[in-house]
Short mmCIF file of C-alpha atoms and ligand atoms in Angstrom, two decimals:
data_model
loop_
_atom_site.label_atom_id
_atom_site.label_comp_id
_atom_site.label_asym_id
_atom_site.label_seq_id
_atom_site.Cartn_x
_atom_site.Cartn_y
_atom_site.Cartn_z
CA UNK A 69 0.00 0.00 0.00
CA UNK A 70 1.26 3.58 -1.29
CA UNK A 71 0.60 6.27 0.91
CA UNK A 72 0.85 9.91 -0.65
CA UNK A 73 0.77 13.60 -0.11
CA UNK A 74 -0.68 16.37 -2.31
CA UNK A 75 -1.02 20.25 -1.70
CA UNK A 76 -4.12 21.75 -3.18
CA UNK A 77 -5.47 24.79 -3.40
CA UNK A 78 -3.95 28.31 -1.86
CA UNK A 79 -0.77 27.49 0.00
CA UNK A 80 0.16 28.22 3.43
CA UNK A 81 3.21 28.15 5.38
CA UNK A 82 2.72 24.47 7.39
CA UNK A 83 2.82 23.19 4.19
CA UNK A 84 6.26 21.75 4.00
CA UNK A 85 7.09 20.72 7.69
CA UNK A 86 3.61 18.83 6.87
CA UNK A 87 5.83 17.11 3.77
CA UNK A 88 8.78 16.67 5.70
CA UNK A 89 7.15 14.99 8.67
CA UNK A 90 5.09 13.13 6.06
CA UNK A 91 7.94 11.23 4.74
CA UNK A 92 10.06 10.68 7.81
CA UNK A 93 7.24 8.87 9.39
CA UNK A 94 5.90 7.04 6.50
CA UNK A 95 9.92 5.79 6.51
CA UNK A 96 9.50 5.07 10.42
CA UNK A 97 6.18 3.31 10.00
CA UNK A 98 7.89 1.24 7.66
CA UNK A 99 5.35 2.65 4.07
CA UNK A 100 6.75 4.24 0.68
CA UNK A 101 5.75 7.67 0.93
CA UNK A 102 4.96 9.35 -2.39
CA UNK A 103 4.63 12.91 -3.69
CA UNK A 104 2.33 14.37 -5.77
CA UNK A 105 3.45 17.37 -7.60
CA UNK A 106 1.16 20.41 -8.75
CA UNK A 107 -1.57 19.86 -6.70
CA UNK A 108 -4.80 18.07 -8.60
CA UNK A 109 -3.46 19.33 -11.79
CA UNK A 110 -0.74 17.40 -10.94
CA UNK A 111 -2.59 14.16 -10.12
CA UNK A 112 -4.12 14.40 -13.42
CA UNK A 113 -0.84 14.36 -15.41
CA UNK A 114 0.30 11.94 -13.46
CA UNK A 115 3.20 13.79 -11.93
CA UNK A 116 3.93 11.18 -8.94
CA UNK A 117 7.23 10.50 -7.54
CA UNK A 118 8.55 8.10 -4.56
CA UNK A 119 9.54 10.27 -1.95
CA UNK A 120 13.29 9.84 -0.59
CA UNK A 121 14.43 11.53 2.56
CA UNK A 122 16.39 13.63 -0.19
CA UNK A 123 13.42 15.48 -1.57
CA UNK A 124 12.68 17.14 1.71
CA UNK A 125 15.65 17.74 3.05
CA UNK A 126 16.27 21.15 4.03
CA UNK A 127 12.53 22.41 3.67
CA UNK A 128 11.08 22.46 7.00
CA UNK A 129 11.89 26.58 7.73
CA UNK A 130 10.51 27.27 3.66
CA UNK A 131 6.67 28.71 3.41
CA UNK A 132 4.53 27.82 0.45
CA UNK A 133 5.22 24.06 -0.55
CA UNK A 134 7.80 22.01 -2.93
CA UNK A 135 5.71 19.99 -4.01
CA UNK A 136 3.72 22.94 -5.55
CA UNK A 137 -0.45 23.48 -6.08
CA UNK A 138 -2.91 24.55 -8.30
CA UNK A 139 -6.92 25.03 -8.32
CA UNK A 140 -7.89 22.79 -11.05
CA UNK A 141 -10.82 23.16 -13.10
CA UNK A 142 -10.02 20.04 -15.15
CA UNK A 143 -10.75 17.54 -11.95
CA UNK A 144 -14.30 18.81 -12.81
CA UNK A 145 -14.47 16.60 -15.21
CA UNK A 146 -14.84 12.57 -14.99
CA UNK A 147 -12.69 11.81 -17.52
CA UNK A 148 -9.88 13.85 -15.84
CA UNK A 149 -10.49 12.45 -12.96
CA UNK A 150 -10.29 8.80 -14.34
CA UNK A 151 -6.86 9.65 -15.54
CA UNK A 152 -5.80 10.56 -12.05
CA UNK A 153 -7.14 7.69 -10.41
CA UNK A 154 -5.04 5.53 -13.70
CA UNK A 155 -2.04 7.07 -12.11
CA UNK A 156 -2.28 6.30 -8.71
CA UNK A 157 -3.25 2.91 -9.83
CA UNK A 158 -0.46 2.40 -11.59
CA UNK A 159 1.66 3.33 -8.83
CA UNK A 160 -0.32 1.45 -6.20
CA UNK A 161 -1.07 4.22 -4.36
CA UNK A 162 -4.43 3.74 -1.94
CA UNK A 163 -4.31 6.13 0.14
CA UNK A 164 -4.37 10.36 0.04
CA UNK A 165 -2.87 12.78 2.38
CA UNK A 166 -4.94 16.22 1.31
CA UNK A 167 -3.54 19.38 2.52
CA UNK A 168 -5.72 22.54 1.64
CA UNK A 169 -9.55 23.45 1.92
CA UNK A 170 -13.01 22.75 2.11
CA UNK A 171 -13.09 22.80 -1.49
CA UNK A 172 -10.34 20.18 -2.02
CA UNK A 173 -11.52 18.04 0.36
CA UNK A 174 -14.82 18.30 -1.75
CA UNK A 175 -13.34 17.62 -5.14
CA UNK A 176 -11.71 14.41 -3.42
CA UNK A 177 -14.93 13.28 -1.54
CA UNK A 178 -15.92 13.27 -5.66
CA UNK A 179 -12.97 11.14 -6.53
CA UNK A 180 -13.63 8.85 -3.43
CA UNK A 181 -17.08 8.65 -4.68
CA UNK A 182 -16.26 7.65 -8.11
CA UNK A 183 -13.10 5.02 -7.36
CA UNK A 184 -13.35 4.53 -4.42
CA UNK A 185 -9.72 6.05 -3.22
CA UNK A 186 -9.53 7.36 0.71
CA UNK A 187 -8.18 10.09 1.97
CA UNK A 188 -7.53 12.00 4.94
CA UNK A 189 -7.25 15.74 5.10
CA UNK A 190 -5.42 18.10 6.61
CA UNK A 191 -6.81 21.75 6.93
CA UNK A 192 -4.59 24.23 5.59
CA UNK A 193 -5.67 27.83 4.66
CA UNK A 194 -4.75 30.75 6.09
CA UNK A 195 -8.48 31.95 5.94
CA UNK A 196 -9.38 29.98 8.87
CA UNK A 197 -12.88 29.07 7.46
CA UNK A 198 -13.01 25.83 7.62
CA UNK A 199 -16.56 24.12 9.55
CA UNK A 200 -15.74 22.19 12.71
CA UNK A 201 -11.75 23.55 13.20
CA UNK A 202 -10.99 26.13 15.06
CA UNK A 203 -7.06 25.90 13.48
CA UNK A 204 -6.13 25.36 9.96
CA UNK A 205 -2.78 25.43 9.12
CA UNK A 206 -0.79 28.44 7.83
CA UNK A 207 -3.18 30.74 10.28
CA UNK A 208 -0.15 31.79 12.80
CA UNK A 209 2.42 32.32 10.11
CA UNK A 210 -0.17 34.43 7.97
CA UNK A 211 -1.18 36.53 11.28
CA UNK A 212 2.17 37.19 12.45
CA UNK A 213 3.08 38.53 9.12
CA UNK A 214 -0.05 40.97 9.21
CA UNK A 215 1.31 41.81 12.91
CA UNK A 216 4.76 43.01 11.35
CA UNK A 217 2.65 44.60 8.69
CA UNK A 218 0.61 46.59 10.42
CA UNK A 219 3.05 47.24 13.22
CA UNK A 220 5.34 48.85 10.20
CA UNK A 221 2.72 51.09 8.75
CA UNK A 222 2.08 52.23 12.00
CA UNK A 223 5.34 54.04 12.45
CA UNK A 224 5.13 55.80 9.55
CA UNK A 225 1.42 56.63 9.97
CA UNK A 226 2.31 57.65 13.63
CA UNK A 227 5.12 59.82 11.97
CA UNK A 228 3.31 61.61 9.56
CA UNK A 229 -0.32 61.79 11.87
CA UNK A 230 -1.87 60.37 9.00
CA UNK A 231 -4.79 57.33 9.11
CA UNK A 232 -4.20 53.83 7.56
CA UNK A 233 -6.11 51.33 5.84
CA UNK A 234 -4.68 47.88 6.04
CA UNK A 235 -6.79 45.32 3.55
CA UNK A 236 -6.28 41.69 5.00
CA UNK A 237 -6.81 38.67 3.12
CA UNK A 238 -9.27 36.02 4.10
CA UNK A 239 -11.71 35.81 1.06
CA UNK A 240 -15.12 35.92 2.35
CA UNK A 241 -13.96 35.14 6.03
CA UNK A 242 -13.13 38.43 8.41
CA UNK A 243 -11.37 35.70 11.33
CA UNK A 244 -7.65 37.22 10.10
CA UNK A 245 -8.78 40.88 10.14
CA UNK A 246 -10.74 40.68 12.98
CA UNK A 247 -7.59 38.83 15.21
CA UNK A 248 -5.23 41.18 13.51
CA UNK A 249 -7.16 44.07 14.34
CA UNK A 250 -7.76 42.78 18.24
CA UNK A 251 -3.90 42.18 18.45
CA UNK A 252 -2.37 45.51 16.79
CA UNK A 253 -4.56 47.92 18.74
CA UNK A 254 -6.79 48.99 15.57
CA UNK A 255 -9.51 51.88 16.27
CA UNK A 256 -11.48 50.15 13.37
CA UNK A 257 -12.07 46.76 11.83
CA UNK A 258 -14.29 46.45 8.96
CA UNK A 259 -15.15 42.34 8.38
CA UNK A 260 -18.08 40.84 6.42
CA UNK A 261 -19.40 38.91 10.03
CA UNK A 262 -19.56 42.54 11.82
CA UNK A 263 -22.53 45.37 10.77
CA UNK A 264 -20.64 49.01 10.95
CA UNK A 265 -21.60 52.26 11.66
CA UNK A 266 -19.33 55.27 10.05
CA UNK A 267 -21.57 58.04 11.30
CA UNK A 268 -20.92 56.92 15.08
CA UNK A 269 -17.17 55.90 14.51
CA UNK A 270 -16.25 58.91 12.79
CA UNK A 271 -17.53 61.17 15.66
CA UNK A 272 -15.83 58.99 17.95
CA UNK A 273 -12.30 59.58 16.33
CA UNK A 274 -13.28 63.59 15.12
CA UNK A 275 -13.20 63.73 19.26
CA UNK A 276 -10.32 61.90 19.92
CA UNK A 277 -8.44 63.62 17.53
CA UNK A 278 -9.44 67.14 19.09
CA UNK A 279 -7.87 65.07 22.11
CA UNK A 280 -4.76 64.15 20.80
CA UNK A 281 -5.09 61.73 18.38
CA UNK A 282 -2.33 61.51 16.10
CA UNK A 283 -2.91 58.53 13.75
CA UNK A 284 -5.85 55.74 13.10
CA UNK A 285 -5.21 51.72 12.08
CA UNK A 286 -7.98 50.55 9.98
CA UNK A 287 -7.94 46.89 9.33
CA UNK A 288 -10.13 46.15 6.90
CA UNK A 289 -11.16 42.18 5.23
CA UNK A 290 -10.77 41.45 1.67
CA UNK A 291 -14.56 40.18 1.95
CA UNK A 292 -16.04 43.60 2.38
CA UNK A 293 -14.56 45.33 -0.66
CA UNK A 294 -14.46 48.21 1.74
CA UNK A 295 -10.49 48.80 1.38
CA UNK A 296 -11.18 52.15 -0.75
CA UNK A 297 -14.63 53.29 0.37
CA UNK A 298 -12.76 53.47 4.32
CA UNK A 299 -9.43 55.29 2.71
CA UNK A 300 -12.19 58.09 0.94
CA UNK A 301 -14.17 58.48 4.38
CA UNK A 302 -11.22 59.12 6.51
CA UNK A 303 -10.09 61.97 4.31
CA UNK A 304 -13.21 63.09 3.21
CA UNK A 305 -14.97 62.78 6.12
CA UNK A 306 -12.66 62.87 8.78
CA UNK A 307 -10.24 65.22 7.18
CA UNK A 308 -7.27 62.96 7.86
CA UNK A 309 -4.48 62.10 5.68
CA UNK A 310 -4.72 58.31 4.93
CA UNK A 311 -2.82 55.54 2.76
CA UNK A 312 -4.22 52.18 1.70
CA UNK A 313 -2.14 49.13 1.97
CA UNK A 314 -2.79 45.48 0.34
CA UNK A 315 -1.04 43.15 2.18
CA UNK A 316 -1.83 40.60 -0.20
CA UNK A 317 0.17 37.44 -0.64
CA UNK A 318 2.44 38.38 1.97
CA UNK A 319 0.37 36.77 3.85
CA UNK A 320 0.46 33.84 1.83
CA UNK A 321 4.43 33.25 2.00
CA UNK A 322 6.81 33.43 4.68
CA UNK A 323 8.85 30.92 7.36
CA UNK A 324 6.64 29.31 8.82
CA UNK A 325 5.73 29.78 12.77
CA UNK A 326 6.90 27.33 15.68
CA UNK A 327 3.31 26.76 16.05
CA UNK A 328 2.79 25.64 12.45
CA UNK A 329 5.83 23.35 12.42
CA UNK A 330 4.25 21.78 15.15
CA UNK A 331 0.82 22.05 14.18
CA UNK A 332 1.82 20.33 10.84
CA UNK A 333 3.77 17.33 12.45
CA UNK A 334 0.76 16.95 15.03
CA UNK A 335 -2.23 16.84 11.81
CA UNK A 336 0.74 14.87 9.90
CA UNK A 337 0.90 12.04 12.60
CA UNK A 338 -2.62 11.64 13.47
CA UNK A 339 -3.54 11.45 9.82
CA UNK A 340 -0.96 8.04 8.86
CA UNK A 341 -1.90 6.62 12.47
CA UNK A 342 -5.40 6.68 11.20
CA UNK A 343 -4.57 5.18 7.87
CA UNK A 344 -2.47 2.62 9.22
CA UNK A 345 -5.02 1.66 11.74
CA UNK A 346 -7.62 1.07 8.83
CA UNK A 347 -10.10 3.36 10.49
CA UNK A 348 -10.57 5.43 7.19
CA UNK A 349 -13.94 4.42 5.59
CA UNK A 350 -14.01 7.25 2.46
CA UNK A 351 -12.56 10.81 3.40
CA UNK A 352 -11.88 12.02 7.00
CA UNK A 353 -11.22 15.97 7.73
CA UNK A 354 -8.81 16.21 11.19
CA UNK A 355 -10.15 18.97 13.13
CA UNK A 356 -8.38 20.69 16.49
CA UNK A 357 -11.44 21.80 18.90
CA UNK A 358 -11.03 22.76 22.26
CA UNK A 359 -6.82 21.74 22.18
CA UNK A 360 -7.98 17.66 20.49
CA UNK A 361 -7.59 16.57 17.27
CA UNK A 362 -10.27 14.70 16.00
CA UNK A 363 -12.10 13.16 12.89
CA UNK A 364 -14.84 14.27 10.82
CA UNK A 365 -16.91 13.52 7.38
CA UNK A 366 -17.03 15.68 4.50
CA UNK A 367 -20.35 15.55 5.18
CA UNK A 368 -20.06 17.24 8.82
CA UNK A 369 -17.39 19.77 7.50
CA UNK A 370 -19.90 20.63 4.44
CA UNK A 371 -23.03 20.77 6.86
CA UNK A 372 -21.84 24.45 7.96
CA UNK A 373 -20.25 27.49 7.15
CA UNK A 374 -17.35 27.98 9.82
CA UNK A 375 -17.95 31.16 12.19
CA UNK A 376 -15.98 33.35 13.91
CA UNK A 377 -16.51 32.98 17.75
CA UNK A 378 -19.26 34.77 19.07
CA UNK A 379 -17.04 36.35 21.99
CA UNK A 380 -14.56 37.53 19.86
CA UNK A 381 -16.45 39.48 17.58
CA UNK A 382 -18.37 41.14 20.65
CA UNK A 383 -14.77 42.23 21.43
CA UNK A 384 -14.08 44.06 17.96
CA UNK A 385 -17.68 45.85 19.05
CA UNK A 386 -15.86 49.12 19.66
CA UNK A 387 -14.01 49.00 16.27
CA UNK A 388 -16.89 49.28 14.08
CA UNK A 389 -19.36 51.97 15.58
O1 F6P B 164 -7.72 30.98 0.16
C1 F6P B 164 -6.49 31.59 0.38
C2 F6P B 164 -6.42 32.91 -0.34
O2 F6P B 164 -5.14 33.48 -0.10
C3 F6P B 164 -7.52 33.91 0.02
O3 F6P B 164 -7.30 34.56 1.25
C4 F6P B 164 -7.47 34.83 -1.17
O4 F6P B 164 -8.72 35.48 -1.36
C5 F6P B 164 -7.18 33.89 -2.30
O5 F6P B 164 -6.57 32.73 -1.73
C6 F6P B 164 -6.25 34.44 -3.35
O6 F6P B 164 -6.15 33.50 -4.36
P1 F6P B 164 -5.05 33.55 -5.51
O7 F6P B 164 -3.73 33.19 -4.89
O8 F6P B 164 -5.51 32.56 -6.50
O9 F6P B 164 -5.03 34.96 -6.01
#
């Protein structure tokens, strides 16, 4: 029985000391690891190597993943998907390590579905929004970077008593905005699960500037397409100089953290126990709740859309009215 790892989807940093640890204890557990390249692009061109300890050597401290991704539209299709599942076939590979998101663990429920070939996976997306986790991997690395972000464009907004507007990734989830904004001190946070009031926050800040104010963080989620309208209200409205900044893929990239090494070897180890233990039926999702990892259907993680904790977003309250 082949056991093998693909990355699919966004990357994340997690994503290689999840390869690493992947291969090292496939070796201990005595199983030929293998690596799919490309993501599910990669499955369907059949670009499948047997992993040696040499191909992950030296990776642990890299973001993003050598073994690369993609978001295919081709595994769409049946007869793409046959071709894949000729591949692993022909390699005698069984079993599926899935790094990435709700929507790759989808397209390989499909695959499951249609021949029959399990897999295990392993959130990863630094957008937090997957149902039933409260970690995916890649979340620490990508809000630490946002941290050194905004923590930068503070000094020079601080030095030039001007008002910033910080644009987070996330896609339709506000959880790294709404952290980010809770951790860096941010007078406002604008995020898709949050209503906000601009009459009520700009008199709020119009007084504390007559007070002494010198400078205002926005953080503001991708979600809300809000980046620009929040840059033209500070200086129209509250006559403040003000610069936007995308963080964008910086967020994406990067070393990753001590907690995502460890995260990743953690998700890594439970996932082959499980497979080697035979108590994989079709496709599994590991969550972490409350500090244990556990197993769930696609069917569970598909039931709901994941949301942010109710007690944290009563604590950005004061940042959006
Ligand atoms: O899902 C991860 C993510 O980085 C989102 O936060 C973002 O909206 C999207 O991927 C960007 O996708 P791409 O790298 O394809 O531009």
């Amino acid at each position: 029985m082949g056991i093998a790892i693909i990355t699919s989807g966004g990357d994340c940093a997690g994503m290689n000391p999840a390869i690493k640890h992947f291969v090292d204890y496939c070796f201990i557990k005595g199983k030929q690891p293998y690596l799919i390249y490309d993501g599910l692009e990669g499955l369907i061109d059949g670009n499948i190597k047997k992993a040696k300890h040499s191909d992950v050597a030296g990776i642990l401290h890299q973001g993003g993943t050598i073994i690369g991704s993609s978001r295919s539209q081709r595994f769409f299709e049946y007869e793409y998907r046959k071709k894949a599942f000729e591949h692993l076939k022909s390699h005698k590979i069984t079993k599926l390590i899935v790094l990435g998101g709700d929507g790759s663990f989808r397209a390989l429920k499909q695959f499951y579905d249609d021949f029959g070939i399990q897999f295990i996976g392993i959130p990863a997306t630094i957008d937090n929004d997957i149902f039933g986790t409260e970690y995916c991997l890649g979340v620490d690395t990508a809000l630490n970077t946002i941290r050194n972000g905004i923590d930068a464009v503070r000094d020079t907004s601080s030095s030039f008593k001007r008002a910033c507007v910080i644009e987070t990734m996330g896609r339709d989830s506000g959880y790294l905005a709404l952290i980010s904004a809770l951790t860096s001190g941010a007078e406002v946070c604008i995020i898709p699960e949050l209503e906000y009031d601009l009459i009520s926050l700009g008199e709020k800040l119009k007084d504390q500037m007559v007070h002494g104010r010198k400078y205002i963080v926005c953080v503001v989620a991708e979600g809300t397409k809000q980046t620009h309208n929040i840059l033209n209200w500070l200086e129209n409205d509250l006559h403040i100089e003000a610069r936007a900044t995308i963080l964008g893929h910086i967020q994406r990239g990067g070393n990753p953290t001590v907690y995502d090494r460890l995260m990743a070897v953690e998700f890594v180890t439970f996932a082959i126990d499980q497979i080697l233990n035979s108590k994989i039926n079709d496709g599994l999702v590991i969550v972490y709740k409350e500090g244990k990892f556990d197993f769930k259907t696609i069917d569970y993680i598909n039931s709901a859309t994941y949301s942010v904790k109710p007690t944290l977003l009563e604590m950005a309250q004061n940042m959006t009215k």
